[in-house]
Coordinates of N, CA and C and ligand atoms in Angstrom, one line a residue:
M1 N 4.7 60.4 29.1 CA 5.7 60.3 30.1 C 5.7 61.6 30.9
H2 N 5.4 62.7 30.3 CA 5.3 64.0 31.0 C 4.3 64.0 32.0
S3 N 3.1 63.4 31.8 CA 2.0 63.5 32.7 C 2.2 62.4 33.9
E4 N 3.0 61.5 33.6 CA 3.1 60.4 34.6 C 4.4 60.3 35.4
F5 N 5.4 61.0 35.0 CA 6.8 60.7 35.5 C 6.8 61.0 37.0
E6 N 6.1 62.0 37.5 CA 6.2 62.4 38.9 C 5.5 61.3 39.8
K7 N 4.4 60.9 39.3 CA 3.6 59.9 40.1 C 4.4 58.6 40.2
L8 N 5.0 58.2 39.0 CA 5.7 56.9 39.0 C 7.0 57.1 39.8
A9 N 7.6 58.3 39.8 CA 8.8 58.5 40.6 C 8.5 58.3 42.1
R10 N 7.3 58.9 42.5 CA 6.9 58.7 43.9 C 6.7 57.2 44.3
E11 N 6.0 56.5 43.3 CA 5.8 55.1 43.6 C 7.1 54.3 43.6
A12 N 8.0 54.7 42.7 CA 9.3 53.9 42.7 C 10.1 54.2 44.0
A13 N 10.0 55.4 44.5 CA 10.7 55.8 45.7 C 10.1 55.0 46.9
A14 N 8.8 54.9 46.9 CA 8.1 54.2 48.0 C 8.4 52.8 48.0
A15 N 8.5 52.2 46.7 CA 8.8 50.8 46.6 C 10.3 50.5 46.6
N16 N 11.1 51.5 46.8 CA 12.5 51.4 46.8 C 13.0 50.7 45.5
E17 N 12.5 51.2 44.4 CA 12.9 50.6 43.1 C 14.1 51.5 42.6
G18 N 14.9 50.8 41.8 CA 16.1 51.5 41.2 C 15.7 52.4 40.0
Y19 N 16.6 53.2 39.5 CA 16.3 54.1 38.4 C 16.0 53.3 37.1
E20 N 16.6 52.2 36.9 CA 16.4 51.5 35.7 C 14.9 50.9 35.7
Q21 N 14.5 50.4 36.8 CA 13.2 49.9 36.9 C 12.1 51.0 36.7
Y22 N 12.4 52.2 37.3 CA 11.5 53.4 37.1 C 11.5 53.8 35.6
L23 N 12.6 53.8 35.0 CA 12.7 54.2 33.6 C 11.9 53.2 32.7
L24 N 12.1 52.0 33.0 CA 11.4 51.0 32.2 C 9.9 51.1 32.4
R25 N 9.4 51.3 33.6 CA 7.9 51.5 33.8 C 7.4 52.7 33.0
L26 N 8.2 53.8 33.1 CA 7.7 55.0 32.4 C 7.7 54.9 30.9
T27 N 8.7 54.2 30.3 CA 8.7 54.1 28.9 C 7.6 53.1 28.4
E28 N 7.4 52.0 29.3 CA 6.4 51.1 28.9 C 5.0 51.8 28.9
L29 N 4.8 52.7 29.8 CA 3.5 53.4 29.8 C 3.4 54.3 28.6
E30 N 4.5 54.9 28.2 CA 4.5 55.8 27.0 C 4.2 54.9 25.7
V31 N 4.8 53.8 25.6 CA 4.6 52.9 24.5 C 3.2 52.4 24.4
A32 N 2.6 52.0 25.5 CA 1.3 51.5 25.6 C 0.3 52.7 25.2
A33 N 0.6 53.9 25.7 CA -0.3 55.0 25.3 C -0.3 55.3 23.8
R34 N 1.0 55.2 23.3 CA 1.1 55.5 21.8 C 0.4 54.5 21.0
A35 N 0.5 53.2 21.4 CA -0.2 52.1 20.7 C -1.7 52.3 20.7
S36 N -2.2 52.7 21.9 CA -3.6 52.9 22.0 C -4.1 54.1 21.2
N37 N -3.3 55.1 21.2 CA -3.7 56.3 20.4 C -3.7 56.0 18.9
A38 N -2.7 55.2 18.5 CA -2.6 54.8 17.1 C -3.9 54.0 16.7
V39 N -4.3 53.1 17.5 CA -5.5 52.3 17.2 C -6.7 53.2 17.1
Q40 N -6.9 54.1 18.1 CA -8.0 55.0 18.0 C -8.0 55.9 16.8
A41 N -6.8 56.3 16.4 CA -6.7 57.1 15.1 C -7.1 56.3 13.9
R42 N -6.6 55.1 13.9 CA -7.0 54.2 12.7 C -8.5 54.0 12.7
I43 N -9.1 53.8 13.8 CA -10.6 53.6 13.9 C -11.3 54.8 13.4
R44 N -10.8 56.0 13.8 CA -11.4 57.3 13.3 C -11.3 57.4 11.8
Q45 N -10.1 57.1 11.3 CA -9.8 57.3 9.9 C -10.6 56.3 9.1
A46 N -11.0 55.2 9.7 CA -11.7 54.1 8.9 C -13.1 54.6 8.5
G47 N -13.7 55.5 9.3 CA -15.0 56.0 9.0 C -16.1 55.0 9.1
F48 N -16.1 54.2 10.2 CA -17.2 53.3 10.4 C -18.5 54.0 10.7
P49 N -19.6 53.5 10.2 CA -20.9 54.2 10.5 C -21.3 54.2 12.0
A50 N -21.2 53.0 12.6 CA -21.5 52.9 14.0 C -20.6 51.8 14.6
P51 N -20.1 52.0 15.8 CA -19.2 50.9 16.3 C -19.9 49.6 16.6
K52 N -19.6 48.6 15.8 CA -20.3 47.3 16.1 C -19.2 46.2 16.2
D53 N -19.3 45.4 17.3 CA -18.3 44.4 17.5 C -18.9 43.0 17.6
F54 N -18.0 42.1 17.6 CA -18.5 40.7 17.7 C -19.1 40.4 19.0
D55 N -18.7 41.1 20.1 CA -19.2 40.8 21.4 C -20.7 41.1 21.5
T56 N -21.3 41.9 20.6 CA -22.7 42.2 20.6 C -23.4 41.4 19.5
F57 N -22.7 40.6 18.8 CA -23.3 39.9 17.7 C -23.8 38.5 18.1
D58 N -25.1 38.2 17.9 CA -25.7 37.0 18.3 C -25.6 36.0 17.1
F59 N -24.6 35.1 17.2 CA -24.4 34.2 16.1 C -25.5 33.1 16.0
T60 N -26.3 32.9 17.1 CA -27.3 31.9 17.0 C -28.5 32.4 16.1
A61 N -28.5 33.8 15.9 CA -29.6 34.3 15.1 C -29.3 34.1 13.6
V62 N -28.1 33.7 13.2 CA -27.7 33.4 11.8 C -27.0 32.1 11.8
P63 N -27.9 31.0 11.8 CA -27.3 29.7 11.8 C -26.4 29.4 10.6
S64 N -26.6 30.0 9.5 CA -25.8 29.7 8.3 C -24.4 30.3 8.4
L65 N -24.2 31.1 9.5 CA -22.9 31.8 9.6 C -22.0 31.0 10.6
S66 N -20.8 30.6 10.2 CA -19.9 29.9 11.1 C -19.2 30.9 12.0
K67 N -19.5 30.7 13.3 CA -18.8 31.6 14.3 C -17.3 31.4 14.3
P68 N -16.8 30.2 14.4 CA -15.4 30.0 14.4 C -14.7 30.6 13.2
K69 N -15.4 30.4 12.0 CA -14.7 31.0 10.8 C -14.7 32.5 10.8
M70 N -15.7 33.1 11.3 CA -15.8 34.6 11.4 C -14.7 35.1 12.4
L71 N -14.6 34.4 13.6 CA -13.7 34.8 14.6 C -12.2 34.6 14.1
E72 N -12.1 33.6 13.3 CA -10.7 33.4 12.7 C -10.4 34.5 11.7
L73 N -11.4 35.0 11.0 CA -11.1 36.2 10.1 C -10.7 37.4 10.9
A74 N -11.3 37.5 12.1 CA -11.0 38.6 13.0 C -9.5 38.7 13.4
R75 N -8.8 37.5 13.2 CA -7.4 37.5 13.5 C -6.5 38.1 12.3
G76 N -7.2 38.4 11.2 CA -6.6 39.3 10.2 C -5.6 38.6 9.2
E77 N -5.4 37.3 9.3 CA -4.5 36.7 8.4 C -4.9 36.9 6.9
W78 N -6.2 36.9 6.7 CA -6.7 37.0 5.3 C -6.2 38.4 4.7
I79 N -6.0 39.4 5.6 CA -5.6 40.7 5.0 C -4.1 40.6 4.7
D80 N -3.4 39.9 5.5 CA -1.9 39.7 5.1 C -1.8 38.9 3.8
Q81 N -2.8 38.0 3.6 CA -2.8 37.2 2.4 C -3.4 37.9 1.2
R82 N -3.9 39.1 1.4 CA -4.5 39.9 0.3 C -5.7 39.2 -0.2
A83 N -6.4 38.5 0.6 CA -7.7 37.8 0.2 C -8.9 38.7 0.4
N84 N -10.0 38.3 0.0 CA -11.2 39.1 0.1 C -12.3 38.4 1.0
V85 N -13.3 39.2 1.3 CA -14.4 38.7 2.0 C -15.7 39.2 1.4
C86 N -16.7 38.3 1.1 CA -18.0 38.8 0.7 C -19.0 38.3 1.7
L87 N -19.9 39.2 2.1 CA -21.0 38.9 2.9 C -22.3 39.1 2.2
L88 N -23.0 38.1 1.9 CA -24.2 38.2 1.0 C -25.4 37.8 1.8
G89 N -26.5 38.5 1.6 CA -27.7 38.1 2.2 C -28.7 39.3 2.2
S90 N -29.9 38.9 2.6 CA -31.0 39.9 2.6 C -30.8 41.0 3.6
P91 N -31.6 42.0 3.6 CA -31.4 43.1 4.5 C -31.7 42.7 6.0
G92 N -30.9 43.3 6.9 CA -31.1 43.0 8.3 C -30.5 41.8 8.8
T93 N -29.6 41.1 8.1 CA -29.1 39.8 8.5 C -27.7 40.0 9.2
G94 N -27.3 41.2 9.4 CA -26.0 41.5 10.1 C -24.8 41.6 9.3
K95 N -25.0 41.9 8.0 CA -23.8 42.1 7.1 C -23.0 43.3 7.5
T96 N -23.6 44.4 7.7 CA -22.9 45.6 8.0 C -22.2 45.4 9.4
H97 N -23.0 44.8 10.3 CA -22.5 44.6 11.7 C -21.2 43.8 11.6
C98 N -21.2 42.7 10.9 CA -20.0 41.9 10.8 C -18.8 42.6 10.0
A99 N -19.2 43.4 9.0 CA -18.2 44.1 8.2 C -17.5 45.1 9.1
V100 N -18.2 45.8 9.9 CA -17.6 46.8 10.8 C -16.8 46.1 11.9
A101 N -17.3 44.9 12.4 CA -16.5 44.2 13.4 C -15.2 43.7 12.9
L102 N -15.2 43.2 11.6 CA -14.0 42.8 11.0 C -13.0 44.0 10.8
G103 N -13.6 45.1 10.4 CA -12.8 46.3 10.2 C -12.2 46.8 11.5
L104 N -12.9 46.8 12.6 CA -12.4 47.1 13.9 C -11.3 46.2 14.3
A105 N -11.5 44.9 14.1 CA -10.4 44.0 14.4 C -9.2 44.3 13.6
A106 N -9.3 44.6 12.3 CA -8.2 44.9 11.5 C -7.5 46.2 12.0
C107 N -8.2 47.2 12.4 CA -7.6 48.4 13.0 C -6.8 48.1 14.2
R108 N -7.3 47.2 15.0 CA -6.6 46.8 16.3 C -5.3 46.1 15.9
L109 N -5.3 45.4 14.8 CA -4.1 44.7 14.4 C -3.1 45.6 13.7
G110 N -3.4 46.9 13.6 CA -2.5 47.9 13.0 C -2.7 48.1 11.5
K111 N -3.9 47.6 10.9 CA -4.1 47.7 9.5 C -4.8 49.1 9.3
R112 N -4.6 49.6 8.1 CA -5.3 50.8 7.6 C -6.6 50.3 6.9
V113 N -7.7 50.9 7.4 CA -9.0 50.4 6.9 C -9.8 51.6 6.4
R114 N -10.6 51.5 5.4 CA -11.6 52.5 5.0 C -12.9 51.9 4.8
F115 N -14.0 52.5 5.3 CA -15.3 52.0 5.1 C -16.1 52.9 4.3
F116 N -16.8 52.4 3.2 CA -17.7 53.2 2.4 C -18.9 52.4 2.1
T117 N -20.0 53.1 1.9 CA -21.1 52.4 1.2 C -20.7 52.4 -0.2
A118 N -21.2 51.5 -1.0 CA -20.8 51.5 -2.4 C -21.3 52.8 -3.1
A119 N -22.5 53.3 -2.7 CA -23.0 54.5 -3.3 C -22.0 55.7 -3.0
A120 N -21.6 55.8 -1.7 CA -20.7 56.9 -1.3 C -19.4 56.8 -2.0
L121 N -18.9 55.6 -2.1 CA -17.6 55.4 -2.8 C -17.7 55.9 -4.2
V122 N -18.7 55.5 -4.9 CA -18.9 55.9 -6.3 C -19.0 57.4 -6.4
T123 N -19.8 58.0 -5.5 CA -19.9 59.4 -5.6 C -18.6 60.1 -5.4
R124 N -17.8 59.6 -4.4 CA -16.5 60.2 -4.1 C -15.6 60.1 -5.4
L125 N -15.6 58.9 -6.0 CA -14.8 58.7 -7.2 C -15.2 59.6 -8.3
E126 N -16.5 59.8 -8.5 CA -17.0 60.6 -9.6 C -16.6 62.1 -9.3
E127 N -16.8 62.5 -8.1 CA -16.4 63.9 -7.7 C -14.9 64.1 -7.9
A128 N -14.2 63.2 -7.5 CA -12.7 63.3 -7.6 C -12.3 63.4 -9.1
Q129 N -13.0 62.6 -9.9 CA -12.7 62.7 -11.3 C -13.0 64.1 -11.9
K130 N -14.2 64.6 -11.5 CA -14.6 65.9 -12.0 C -13.6 67.0 -11.6
Q131 N -13.0 66.8 -10.4 CA -12.1 67.8 -10.0 C -10.6 67.5 -10.3
Y132 N -10.4 66.6 -11.2 CA -9.1 66.1 -11.6 C -8.3 65.6 -10.4
Q133 N -9.0 65.0 -9.4 CA -8.3 64.5 -8.2 C -8.4 63.0 -8.1
L134 N -8.7 62.4 -9.2 CA -9.0 60.9 -9.1 C -7.7 60.2 -8.8
D135 N -6.6 60.6 -9.4 CA -5.3 59.8 -9.1 C -5.0 59.9 -7.6
R136 N -5.3 61.1 -7.0 CA -5.0 61.2 -5.6 C -5.9 60.3 -4.7
L137 N -7.1 60.3 -5.1 CA -8.1 59.4 -4.3 C -7.7 58.0 -4.5
L138 N -7.3 57.6 -5.7 CA -6.9 56.2 -5.9 C -5.7 55.8 -5.2
A139 N -4.7 56.8 -5.1 CA -3.5 56.5 -4.4 C -3.8 56.4 -2.9
H140 N -4.7 57.2 -2.4 CA -5.1 57.1 -1.0 C -5.8 55.7 -0.7
L141 N -6.7 55.3 -1.6 CA -7.3 54.0 -1.4 C -6.3 52.9 -1.5
D142 N -5.3 53.1 -2.3 CA -4.3 52.1 -2.5 C -3.5 51.9 -1.2
K143 N -3.4 52.9 -0.4 CA -2.6 52.8 0.8 C -3.4 52.0 1.9
T144 N -4.7 51.8 1.7 CA -5.4 51.1 2.8 C -5.2 49.6 2.6
D145 N -5.1 48.9 3.8 CA -4.9 47.4 3.7 C -6.3 46.8 3.4
L146 N -7.3 47.4 3.9 CA -8.6 46.8 3.8 C -9.6 47.9 3.4
L147 N -10.3 47.7 2.2 CA -11.3 48.6 1.8 C -12.7 47.9 2.0
I148 N -13.6 48.5 2.7 CA -14.9 47.9 2.9 C -15.9 48.6 2.1
C149 N -16.6 47.9 1.3 CA -17.6 48.5 0.4 C -18.9 47.8 0.7
D150 N -19.7 48.6 1.5 CA -21.0 48.1 2.0 C -22.2 48.4 1.1
E151 N -23.1 47.5 1.1 CA -24.4 47.7 0.4 C -24.3 47.8 -1.1
L152 N -23.5 46.9 -1.7 CA -23.5 46.9 -3.1 C -24.8 46.3 -3.6
G153 N -25.4 47.0 -4.5 CA -26.6 46.4 -5.0 C -27.9 47.1 -4.7
Y154 N -27.9 48.0 -3.7 CA -29.1 48.7 -3.4 C -29.4 49.8 -4.4
L155 N -28.3 50.4 -4.9 CA -28.4 51.4 -6.0 C -27.6 50.9 -7.2
S156 N -28.1 51.2 -8.3 CA -27.2 50.9 -9.5 C -26.6 52.2 -9.9
F157 N -25.4 52.0 -10.6 CA -24.6 53.2 -10.9 C -24.7 53.6 -12.4
S158 N -24.3 54.7 -12.7 CA -24.1 55.1 -14.1 C -23.0 54.2 -14.6
R159 N -23.0 54.2 -16.0 CA -21.9 53.4 -16.6 C -20.5 53.9 -16.1
A160 N -20.4 55.2 -16.1 CA -19.0 55.8 -15.7 C -18.8 55.4 -14.2
G161 N -19.8 55.5 -13.4 CA -19.6 55.2 -12.0 C -19.2 53.7 -11.8
A162 N -19.9 52.9 -12.5 CA -19.6 51.4 -12.4 C -18.2 51.1 -12.8
E163 N -17.7 51.9 -13.9 CA -16.4 51.6 -14.4 C -15.3 52.1 -13.4
L164 N -15.6 53.2 -12.7 CA -14.7 53.7 -11.6 C -14.6 52.6 -10.5
L165 N -15.7 52.1 -10.1 CA -15.7 51.1 -9.0 C -15.0 49.9 -9.5
F166 N -15.2 49.5 -10.7 CA -14.5 48.4 -11.2 C -13.0 48.6 -11.2
Q167 N -12.6 49.8 -11.5 CA -11.2 50.1 -11.5 C -10.6 49.9 -10.1
V168 N -11.3 50.4 -9.1 CA -10.8 50.3 -7.7 C -10.7 48.8 -7.4
F169 N -11.8 48.1 -7.7 CA -11.7 46.6 -7.3 C -10.6 45.9 -8.0
A170 N -10.5 46.2 -9.3 CA -9.5 45.4 -10.1 C -8.1 45.8 -9.7
D171 N -7.9 47.1 -9.3 CA -6.5 47.5 -8.9 C -6.1 46.7 -7.6
R172 N -7.0 46.4 -6.8 CA -6.7 45.8 -5.5 C -6.4 44.3 -5.7
Y173 N -6.7 43.7 -6.8 CA -6.6 42.3 -7.0 C -5.2 41.8 -6.6
E174 N -5.2 40.9 -5.7 CA -4.0 40.2 -5.2 C -3.0 41.2 -4.6
R175 N -3.4 42.4 -4.3 CA -2.5 43.4 -3.7 C -3.0 43.9 -2.4
R176 N -4.3 44.1 -2.3 CA -4.9 44.6 -1.1 C -6.3 43.9 -1.0
S177 N -6.8 43.9 0.3 CA -8.0 43.2 0.6 C -9.2 44.1 0.4
L178 N -10.3 43.4 0.0 CA -11.6 44.0 -0.1 C -12.6 43.3 0.7
L179 N -13.5 44.0 1.3 CA -14.7 43.3 1.9 C -15.9 44.0 1.3
V180 N -16.7 43.1 0.7 CA -17.9 43.6 0.0 C -19.2 43.0 0.7
T181 N -20.2 43.8 1.0 CA -21.5 43.2 1.4 C -22.5 43.5 0.3
S182 N -23.4 42.6 0.1 CA -24.4 42.8 -0.9 C -25.7 42.0 -0.6
N183 N -26.8 42.6 -1.0 CA -28.1 41.9 -0.9 C -28.4 41.1 -2.1
L184 N -27.5 41.2 -3.1 CA -27.7 40.5 -4.3 C -26.8 39.2 -4.4
A185 N -27.3 38.2 -5.0 CA -26.5 37.0 -5.3 C -25.6 37.4 -6.4
F186 N -24.4 36.7 -6.5 CA -23.5 37.0 -7.6 C -24.1 37.1 -9.0
S187 N -25.1 36.2 -9.2 CA -25.7 36.1 -10.5 C -26.5 37.4 -10.8
E188 N -26.7 38.2 -9.8 CA -27.5 39.4 -10.1 C -26.6 40.7 -10.2
W189 N -25.3 40.5 -10.0 CA -24.4 41.7 -10.0 C -24.4 42.4 -11.3
G190 N -24.8 41.8 -12.4 CA -24.8 42.5 -13.7 C -25.7 43.7 -13.6
Q191 N -26.7 43.7 -12.8 CA -27.6 44.9 -12.6 C -26.8 46.1 -12.1
V192 N -25.9 45.8 -11.3 CA -25.1 47.0 -10.7 C -24.0 47.4 -11.7
F193 N -23.4 46.4 -12.3 CA -22.2 46.8 -13.0 C -22.5 47.0 -14.5
Q194 N -23.7 46.8 -14.9 CA -24.1 47.1 -16.3 C -23.2 46.5 -17.3
G195 N -23.6 45.3 -17.7 CA -22.7 44.7 -18.7 C -22.1 43.4 -18.2
E196 N -22.4 42.3 -18.9 CA -22.0 41.0 -18.4 C -20.5 40.9 -18.4
R197 N -19.8 41.5 -19.3 CA -18.4 41.3 -19.4 C -17.7 41.9 -18.2
M198 N -18.0 43.2 -17.9 CA -17.4 43.8 -16.8 C -17.7 43.1 -15.5
T199 N -19.0 42.6 -15.3 CA -19.4 41.9 -14.1 C -18.6 40.6 -14.0
A200 N -18.4 39.9 -15.1 CA -17.7 38.6 -15.1 C -16.2 38.8 -14.7
A201 N -15.6 39.9 -15.3 CA -14.2 40.2 -15.0 C -14.1 40.6 -13.6
L202 N -15.0 41.3 -13.0 CA -14.9 41.7 -11.7 C -15.1 40.6 -10.7
L203 N -16.1 39.7 -10.9 CA -16.4 38.6 -10.1 C -15.2 37.6 -10.1
D204 N -14.6 37.5 -11.2 CA -13.5 36.6 -11.4 C -12.4 37.0 -10.4
R205 N -12.1 38.3 -10.4 CA -11.0 38.8 -9.5 C -11.4 38.8 -8.0
L206 N -12.6 39.3 -7.8 CA -13.1 39.4 -6.4 C -13.1 38.0 -5.7
T207 N -13.6 37.0 -6.4 CA -13.9 35.7 -5.8 C -12.8 34.8 -5.9
H208 N -11.7 35.2 -6.6 CA -10.5 34.2 -6.8 C -10.0 33.7 -5.4
R209 N -9.7 34.7 -4.5 CA -9.3 34.2 -3.2 C -10.2 35.0 -2.2
C210 N -11.3 34.3 -1.9 CA -12.4 35.1 -1.2 C -13.1 34.2 -0.2
H211 N -13.4 34.7 1.0 CA -14.2 34.0 2.0 C -15.6 34.5 1.8
I212 N -16.5 33.6 1.4 CA -17.8 34.0 1.0 C -18.8 33.5 2.1
F213 N -19.6 34.4 2.6 CA -20.6 34.0 3.6 C -22.0 34.3 3.1
E214 N -22.9 33.4 3.2 CA -24.2 33.7 2.8 C -25.0 33.8 4.1
M215 N -25.5 35.0 4.4 CA -26.1 35.2 5.7 C -27.6 35.3 5.5
N216 N -28.2 34.1 5.2 CA -29.6 34.2 5.0 C -30.4 33.7 6.2
S217 N -31.0 34.7 6.9 CA -31.9 34.3 8.0 C -33.0 35.4 8.0
E218 N -33.8 35.3 9.0 CA -34.9 36.3 9.1 C -34.2 37.6 9.5
S219 N -34.7 38.7 9.1 CA -34.1 40.0 9.4 C -34.0 40.2 10.9
F220 N -32.8 40.6 11.4 CA -32.7 40.8 12.9 C -33.5 42.0 13.3
R221 N -33.5 43.1 12.4 CA -34.3 44.3 12.8 C -35.7 43.9 12.9
F222 N -36.2 43.1 12.0 CA -37.6 42.7 12.0 C -37.9 41.9 13.2
R223 N -37.1 41.0 13.5 CA -37.3 40.1 14.7 C -37.3 41.0 16.0
E224 N -36.4 41.9 16.1 CA -36.4 42.7 17.3 C -37.6 43.6 17.4
S225 N -38.1 44.1 16.3 CA -39.3 45.0 16.4 C -40.5 44.1 16.7
M226 N -40.6 42.9 16.2 CA -41.7 42.0 16.6 C -41.6 41.7 18.1
K227 N -40.4 41.4 18.6 CA -40.3 41.1 20.0 C -40.8 42.3 20.8
N228 N -40.4 43.5 20.4 CA -40.8 44.7 21.2 C -42.3 44.9 21.2
K229 N -42.9 44.6 20.0 CA -44.3 44.7 19.9 C -45.0 43.8 20.8
K230 N -44.5 42.5 20.8 CA -45.1 41.5 21.7 C -45.0 41.9 23.1
A231 N -43.8 42.4 23.5 CA -43.5 42.8 24.9 C -44.5 43.9 25.3
K232 N -44.7 44.8 24.4 CA -45.6 45.9 24.7 C -47.1 45.4 24.9
K233 N -47.5 44.5 24.0 CA -48.8 43.9 24.2 C -49.0 43.2 25.5
G234 N -47.9 42.5 25.9 CA -48.0 41.8 27.2 C -48.1 42.6 28.4
E235 N -47.8 43.9 28.2 CA -47.8 44.8 29.4 C -49.2 45.0 30.0
Ligands
ADP301 P1 -27.6 44.3 7.1 O1 -26.3 45.1 6.9 O2 -27.4 42.9 6.7 O3 -28.8 44.9 6.4 P2 -27.2 45.1 9.8 O4 -25.8 44.6 10.1 O5 -27.2 46.6 9.6 O6 -27.8 44.3 8.6 O7 -28.1 44.8 11.0 C1 -29.3 45.5 11.3 C2 -29.3 45.8 12.8 O8 -29.5 44.6 13.5 C3 -28.0 46.4 13.3 O9 -28.3 47.3 14.4 C4 -27.2 45.2 13.8 O10 -26.3 45.6 14.9 C5 -28.3 44.3 14.3 N1 -28.0 42.9 14.1 C6 -28.2 42.2 13.0 N2 -27.9 40.9 13.1 C7 -27.5 40.8 14.4 C8 -27.1 39.6 15.2 N3 -27.0 38.4 14.7 N4 -26.8 39.9 16.5 C9 -26.9 41.1 17.1 N5 -27.3 42.2 16.4 C10 -27.6 42.0 15.1
MG302 MG1 -26.1 46.9 5.9

């Protein structure tokens, strides 16, 4: 309001607008600026690796992925319903891209989002535990409406690390949403969580109310690099 009130006052005078009209314009501007700042702050706090949105996602490259279904999730009702999303598929099929795009959409809807790779999250949990700060970290994670856990399955964890991750996932069950991406099929998750019982208990909770997408297509990275190579040869 401070930076705009003079300019708007001049405009109002020129347009012969009354004081109420002027005040309304000025407050509307302030409200819009605050809303936009809040979204930017939520996006910063989410810690996305790189900004990726659906407008740059080529759905024709992943025929197994339903575009209407994905765009419906971008409306965020699943987060209000405390449901989960799993994106499964081989490397380079756009899992992280879609996870970030859904996270951005959630930020714009006013949700609190945190993005971690599974490995980074486990490291954070282990470090917090060592420093007697685990409760604090768990309380912080509990405040997020959507926790994104990317790349589950590339690295396996220590037993203690797996148990901490299990605790986070189990705590969120029916209370807060989780988005998990993995290169592993559910039947292979035992490798990550060490122990069939913990894996079964985890999958039971995670998949109870879950939108599951299998994104199996040729790697987008690989296709792009082949295209570039062909283009270079053609020169
Ligand atoms: P994954 O997480 O499944 O390994 P990424 O989402 O990291 O794959 O995708 C790898 C790269 O290819 C990223 O730069 C991503 O933006 C891009 N990409 C993947 N799939 C698509 C797609 N269908 N349309 C546009 N870009 C894509
Ligand atoms: Mg990825």
